Short mmCIF file of C-alpha atoms in Angstrom, two decimals:
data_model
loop_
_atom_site.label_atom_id
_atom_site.label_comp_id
_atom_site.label_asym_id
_atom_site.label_seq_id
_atom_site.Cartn_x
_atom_site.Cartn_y
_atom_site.Cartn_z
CA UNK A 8 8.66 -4.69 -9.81
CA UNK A 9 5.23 -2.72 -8.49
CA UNK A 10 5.77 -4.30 -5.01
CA UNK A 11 9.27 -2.21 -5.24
CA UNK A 12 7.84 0.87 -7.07
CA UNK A 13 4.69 0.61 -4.18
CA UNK A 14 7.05 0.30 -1.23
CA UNK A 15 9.80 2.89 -2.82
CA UNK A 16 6.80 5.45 -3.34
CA UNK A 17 5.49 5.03 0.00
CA UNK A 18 9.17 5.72 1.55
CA UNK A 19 9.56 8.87 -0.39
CA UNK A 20 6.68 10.16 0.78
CA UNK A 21 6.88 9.44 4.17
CA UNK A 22 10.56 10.45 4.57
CA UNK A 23 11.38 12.65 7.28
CA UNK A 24 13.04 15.90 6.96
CA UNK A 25 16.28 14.71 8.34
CA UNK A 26 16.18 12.46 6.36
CA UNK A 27 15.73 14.19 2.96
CA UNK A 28 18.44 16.38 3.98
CA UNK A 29 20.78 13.41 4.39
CA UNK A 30 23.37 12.77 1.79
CA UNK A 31 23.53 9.12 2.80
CA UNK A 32 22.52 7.01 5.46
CA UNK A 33 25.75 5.97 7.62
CA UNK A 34 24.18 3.16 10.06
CA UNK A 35 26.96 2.74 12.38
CA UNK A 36 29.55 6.06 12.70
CA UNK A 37 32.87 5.19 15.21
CA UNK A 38 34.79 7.83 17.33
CA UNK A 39 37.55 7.30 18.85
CA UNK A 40 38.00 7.02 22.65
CA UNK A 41 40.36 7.14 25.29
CA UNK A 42 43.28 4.73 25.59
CA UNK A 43 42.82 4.01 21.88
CA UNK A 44 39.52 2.14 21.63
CA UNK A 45 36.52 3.04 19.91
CA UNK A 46 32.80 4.14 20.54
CA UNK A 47 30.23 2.63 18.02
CA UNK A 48 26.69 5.18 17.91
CA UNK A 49 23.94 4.55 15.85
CA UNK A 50 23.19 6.87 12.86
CA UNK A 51 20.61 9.64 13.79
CA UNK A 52 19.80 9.20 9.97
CA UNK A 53 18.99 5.47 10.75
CA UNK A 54 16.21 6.00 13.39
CA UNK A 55 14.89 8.65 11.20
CA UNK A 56 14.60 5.63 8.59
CA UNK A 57 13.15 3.32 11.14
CA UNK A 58 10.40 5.97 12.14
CA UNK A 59 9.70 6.43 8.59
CA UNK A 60 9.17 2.86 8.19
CA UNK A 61 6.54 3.03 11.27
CA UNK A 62 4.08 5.53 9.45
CA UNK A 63 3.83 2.83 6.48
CA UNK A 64 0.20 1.47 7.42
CA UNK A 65 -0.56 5.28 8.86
CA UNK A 66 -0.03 6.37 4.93
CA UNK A 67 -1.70 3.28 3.50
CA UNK A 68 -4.64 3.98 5.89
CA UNK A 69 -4.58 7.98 5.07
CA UNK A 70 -3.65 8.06 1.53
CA UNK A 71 -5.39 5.04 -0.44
CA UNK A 72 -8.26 3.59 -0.74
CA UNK A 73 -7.74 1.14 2.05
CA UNK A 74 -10.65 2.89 4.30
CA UNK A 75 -13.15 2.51 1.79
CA UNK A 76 -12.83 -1.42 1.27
CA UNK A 77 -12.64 -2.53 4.34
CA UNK A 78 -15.43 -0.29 5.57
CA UNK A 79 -17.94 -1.75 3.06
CA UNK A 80 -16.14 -5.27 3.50
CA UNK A 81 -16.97 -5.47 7.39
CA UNK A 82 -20.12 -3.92 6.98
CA UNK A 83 -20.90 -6.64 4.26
CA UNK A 84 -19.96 -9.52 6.68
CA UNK A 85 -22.11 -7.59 9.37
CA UNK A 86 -25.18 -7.58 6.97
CA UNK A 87 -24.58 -11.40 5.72
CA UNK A 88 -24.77 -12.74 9.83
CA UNK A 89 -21.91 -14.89 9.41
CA UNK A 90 -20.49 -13.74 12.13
CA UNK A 91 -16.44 -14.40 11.65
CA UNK A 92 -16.35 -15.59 8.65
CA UNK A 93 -14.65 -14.72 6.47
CA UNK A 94 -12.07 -13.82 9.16
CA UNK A 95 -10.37 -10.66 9.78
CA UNK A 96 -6.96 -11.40 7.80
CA UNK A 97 -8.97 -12.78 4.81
CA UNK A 98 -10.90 -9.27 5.28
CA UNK A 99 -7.43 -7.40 5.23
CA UNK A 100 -6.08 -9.31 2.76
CA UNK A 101 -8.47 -8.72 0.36
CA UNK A 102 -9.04 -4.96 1.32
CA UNK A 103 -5.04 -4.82 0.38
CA UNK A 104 -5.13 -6.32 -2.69
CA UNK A 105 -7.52 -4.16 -3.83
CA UNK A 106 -6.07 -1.52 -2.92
CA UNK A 107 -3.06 -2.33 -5.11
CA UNK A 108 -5.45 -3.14 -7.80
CA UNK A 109 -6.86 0.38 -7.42
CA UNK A 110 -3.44 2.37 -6.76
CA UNK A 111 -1.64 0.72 -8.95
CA UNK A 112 -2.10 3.48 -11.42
CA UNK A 113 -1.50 5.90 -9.32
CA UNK A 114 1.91 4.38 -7.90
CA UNK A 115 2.75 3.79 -11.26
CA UNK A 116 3.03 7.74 -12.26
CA UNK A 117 4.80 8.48 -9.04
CA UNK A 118 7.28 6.10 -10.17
CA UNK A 119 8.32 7.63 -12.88
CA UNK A 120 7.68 10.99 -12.31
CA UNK A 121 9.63 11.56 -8.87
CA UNK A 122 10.80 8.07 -7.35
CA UNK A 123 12.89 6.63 -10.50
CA UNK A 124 14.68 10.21 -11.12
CA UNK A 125 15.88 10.00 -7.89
CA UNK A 126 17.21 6.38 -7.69
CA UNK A 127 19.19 7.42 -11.12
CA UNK A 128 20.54 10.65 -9.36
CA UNK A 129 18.71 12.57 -12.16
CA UNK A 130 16.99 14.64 -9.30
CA UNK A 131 17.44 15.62 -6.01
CA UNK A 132 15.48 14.43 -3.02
CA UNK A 133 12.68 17.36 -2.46
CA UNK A 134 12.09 17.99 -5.70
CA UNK A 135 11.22 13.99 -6.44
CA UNK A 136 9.23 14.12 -3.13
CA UNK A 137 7.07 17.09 -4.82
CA UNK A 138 6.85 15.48 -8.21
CA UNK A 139 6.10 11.94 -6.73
CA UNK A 140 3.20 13.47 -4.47
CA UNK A 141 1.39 15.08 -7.15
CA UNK A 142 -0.67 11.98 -8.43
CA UNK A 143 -1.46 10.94 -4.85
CA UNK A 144 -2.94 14.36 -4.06
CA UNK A 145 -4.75 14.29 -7.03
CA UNK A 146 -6.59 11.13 -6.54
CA UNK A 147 -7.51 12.42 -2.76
CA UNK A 148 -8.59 15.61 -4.62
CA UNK A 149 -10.80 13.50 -6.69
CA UNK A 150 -11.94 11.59 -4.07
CA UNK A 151 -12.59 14.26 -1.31
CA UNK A 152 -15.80 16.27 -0.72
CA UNK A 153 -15.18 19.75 -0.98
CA UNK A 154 -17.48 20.54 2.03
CA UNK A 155 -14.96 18.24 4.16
CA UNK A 156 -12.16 20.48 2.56
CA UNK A 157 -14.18 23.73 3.78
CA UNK A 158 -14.06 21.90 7.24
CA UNK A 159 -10.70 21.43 7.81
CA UNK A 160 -10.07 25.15 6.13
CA UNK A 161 -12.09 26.83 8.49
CA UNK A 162 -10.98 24.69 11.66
CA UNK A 163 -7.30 25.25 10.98
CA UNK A 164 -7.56 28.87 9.89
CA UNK A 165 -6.34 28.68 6.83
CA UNK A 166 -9.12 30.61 5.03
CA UNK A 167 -10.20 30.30 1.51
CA UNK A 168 -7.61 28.60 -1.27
CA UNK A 169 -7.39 29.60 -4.58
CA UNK A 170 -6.73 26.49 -6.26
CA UNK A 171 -5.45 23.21 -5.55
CA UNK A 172 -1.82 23.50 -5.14
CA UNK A 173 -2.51 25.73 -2.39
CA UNK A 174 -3.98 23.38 -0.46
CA UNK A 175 -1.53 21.40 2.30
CA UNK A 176 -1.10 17.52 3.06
CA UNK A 177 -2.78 18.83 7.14
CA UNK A 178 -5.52 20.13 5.54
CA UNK A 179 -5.94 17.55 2.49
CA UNK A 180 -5.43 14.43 4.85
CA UNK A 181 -7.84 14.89 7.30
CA UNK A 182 -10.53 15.90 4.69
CA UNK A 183 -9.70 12.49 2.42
CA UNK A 184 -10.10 10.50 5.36
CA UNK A 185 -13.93 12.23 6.53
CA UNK A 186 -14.50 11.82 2.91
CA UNK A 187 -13.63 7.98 2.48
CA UNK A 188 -15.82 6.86 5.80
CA UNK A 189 -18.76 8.82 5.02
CA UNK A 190 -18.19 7.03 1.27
CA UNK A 191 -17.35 3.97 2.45
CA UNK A 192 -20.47 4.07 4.75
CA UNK A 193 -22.88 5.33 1.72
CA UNK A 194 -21.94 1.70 0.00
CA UNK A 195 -22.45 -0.42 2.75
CA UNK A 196 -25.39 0.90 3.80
CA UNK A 197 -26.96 0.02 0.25
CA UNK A 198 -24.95 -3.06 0.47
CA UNK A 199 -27.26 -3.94 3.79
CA UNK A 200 -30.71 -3.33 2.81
CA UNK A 201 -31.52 -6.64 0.78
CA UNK A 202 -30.09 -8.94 3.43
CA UNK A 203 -32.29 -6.53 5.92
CA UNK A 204 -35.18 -7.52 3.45
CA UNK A 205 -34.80 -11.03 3.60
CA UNK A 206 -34.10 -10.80 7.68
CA UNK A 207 -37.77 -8.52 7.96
CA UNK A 208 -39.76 -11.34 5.98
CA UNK A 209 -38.31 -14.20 8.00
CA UNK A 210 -39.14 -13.02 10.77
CA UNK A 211 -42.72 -12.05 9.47
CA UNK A 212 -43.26 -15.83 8.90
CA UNK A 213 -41.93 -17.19 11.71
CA UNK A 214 -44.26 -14.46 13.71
CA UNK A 215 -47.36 -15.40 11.78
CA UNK A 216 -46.40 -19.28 12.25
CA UNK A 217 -46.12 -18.75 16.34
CA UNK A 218 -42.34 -19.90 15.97
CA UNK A 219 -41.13 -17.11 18.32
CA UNK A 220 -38.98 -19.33 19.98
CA UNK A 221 -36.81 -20.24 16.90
CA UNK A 222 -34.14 -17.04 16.16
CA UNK A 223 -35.20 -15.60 12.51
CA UNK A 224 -31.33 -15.71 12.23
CA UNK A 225 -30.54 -19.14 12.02
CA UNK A 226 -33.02 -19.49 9.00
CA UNK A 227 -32.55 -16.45 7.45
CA UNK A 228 -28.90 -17.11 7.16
CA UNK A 229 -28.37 -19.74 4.12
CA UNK A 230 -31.26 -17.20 2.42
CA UNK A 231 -28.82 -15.09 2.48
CA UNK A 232 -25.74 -16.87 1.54
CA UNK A 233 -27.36 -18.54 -1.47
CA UNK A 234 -28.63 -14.79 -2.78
CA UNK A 235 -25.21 -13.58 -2.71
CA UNK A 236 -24.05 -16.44 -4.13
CA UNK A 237 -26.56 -17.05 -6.98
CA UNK A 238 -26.01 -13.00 -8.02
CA UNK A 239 -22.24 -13.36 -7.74
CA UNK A 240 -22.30 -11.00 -4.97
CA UNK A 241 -18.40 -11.05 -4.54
CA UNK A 242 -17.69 -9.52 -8.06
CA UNK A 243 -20.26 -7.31 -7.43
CA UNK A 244 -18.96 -5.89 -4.23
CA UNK A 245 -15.52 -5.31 -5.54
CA UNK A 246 -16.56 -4.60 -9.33
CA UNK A 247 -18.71 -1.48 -7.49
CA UNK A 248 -15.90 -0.68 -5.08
CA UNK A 249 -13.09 -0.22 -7.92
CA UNK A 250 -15.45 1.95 -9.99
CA UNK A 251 -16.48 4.26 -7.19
CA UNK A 252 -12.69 5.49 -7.34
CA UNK A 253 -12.95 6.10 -11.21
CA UNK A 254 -13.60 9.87 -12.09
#
């Protein structure tokens, strides 16, 4: 049930206008040709649903706290030297599931506020849109600088807002996003300076021992590994990730 209220919420917000204004979605419409035949076309509605469905991982990047993660997760794996490992889909993976560990909430209350009215026919399709966007724009609110805000204001001409309603999804977007990487970046550069530490005094040694053949690397490494390990550096990383998103 929150895989279909997460996917449902993402469609309504990403639904083009066409789309909105359509009372259904017809996939295949027939006219009827010369010498009695008939012409099949494709729905305009349809590949207005199909580009909808393209802008998925654009609004999961955009809107979520998808940057954040795997910014601090790659820059984590950077710090630790293990190269590849873990690999880039266990990286994504676990960047997503967080993500729908820390959305959840969020997805939950545009559920019911603006996606289940509409799938009852208890409200029409812009109105749910607006209701079901409200808790997404408030957790970028929450989450976005208010210099980045002043930014995007000034370099779109839009001038000074009153409050936050005022503010649009071009200007909001943009200013989440420069928000989450210079967040996401703030973490992981904490995240690096112990293994840095440990990289600094192996190297020391191996200087003072004349070992400058040897790569401080190769030694440093299970330092490293058994650190993380021994502070339970995993629950850490994600404990501090999911409370950096609590206000």
């Amino acid at each position: 049930m929150n895989q279909v209220r997460l996917c449902g919420m993402l469609l309504l917000l990403l639904a083009p206008a066409g789309l909105m204004a359509a009372p259904g979605l017809d996939a295949v419409t027939t006219t009827p040709a010369a010498g009695g035949g008939q012409t099949y076309t494709l729905s305009i509605q349809v590949l207005l649903f199909m580009t909808a469905l393209t802008l998925l991982p654009a609004g999961l990047l955009m809107m979520t706290s998808f940057a954040r993660v795997i910014i601090v997760l790659a820059i984590l794996r950077q710090a630790l030297g293990t190269q590849s490992t873990p690999s880039n889909q266990i990286l994504i993976g676990l960047a997503l599931f967080l993500t729908v560990f820390i959305m959840m909430p969020v997805f939950e209350e545009s559920y019911t506020a603006g996606i289940e009215p509409y799938l009852e026919d208890r409200m029409e399709m812009t109105q749910a849109l607006e209701q079901a966007v409200k808790p997404v724009r408030a957790f970028m609110f929450a989450q976005t600088r208010e210099s980045d805000l002043a930014l995007f204001s000034r370099i779109g001409r839009f001038g000074d807002f009153a409050d936050q309603d005022q503010v649009p999804l071009s200007v909001l977007l943009p200013a989440f996003a420069t928000s989450e990487l210079k967040t996401g970046f703030q973490i992981g550069f904490l995240v690096f300076i112990p293994f840095m530490i440990i990289d600094l005094v192996v190297a020391s040694v191996l200087m003072s021992m004349g070992m400058m053949m040897l790569s401080p690397m190769i030694i440093s490494l299970p330092f490293k590994i058994m650190l993380f390990v021994l502070i339970d550096g995993w629950a850490l990383v994600f404990g501090t990730l999911a409370s950096s998103f609590l206000v």
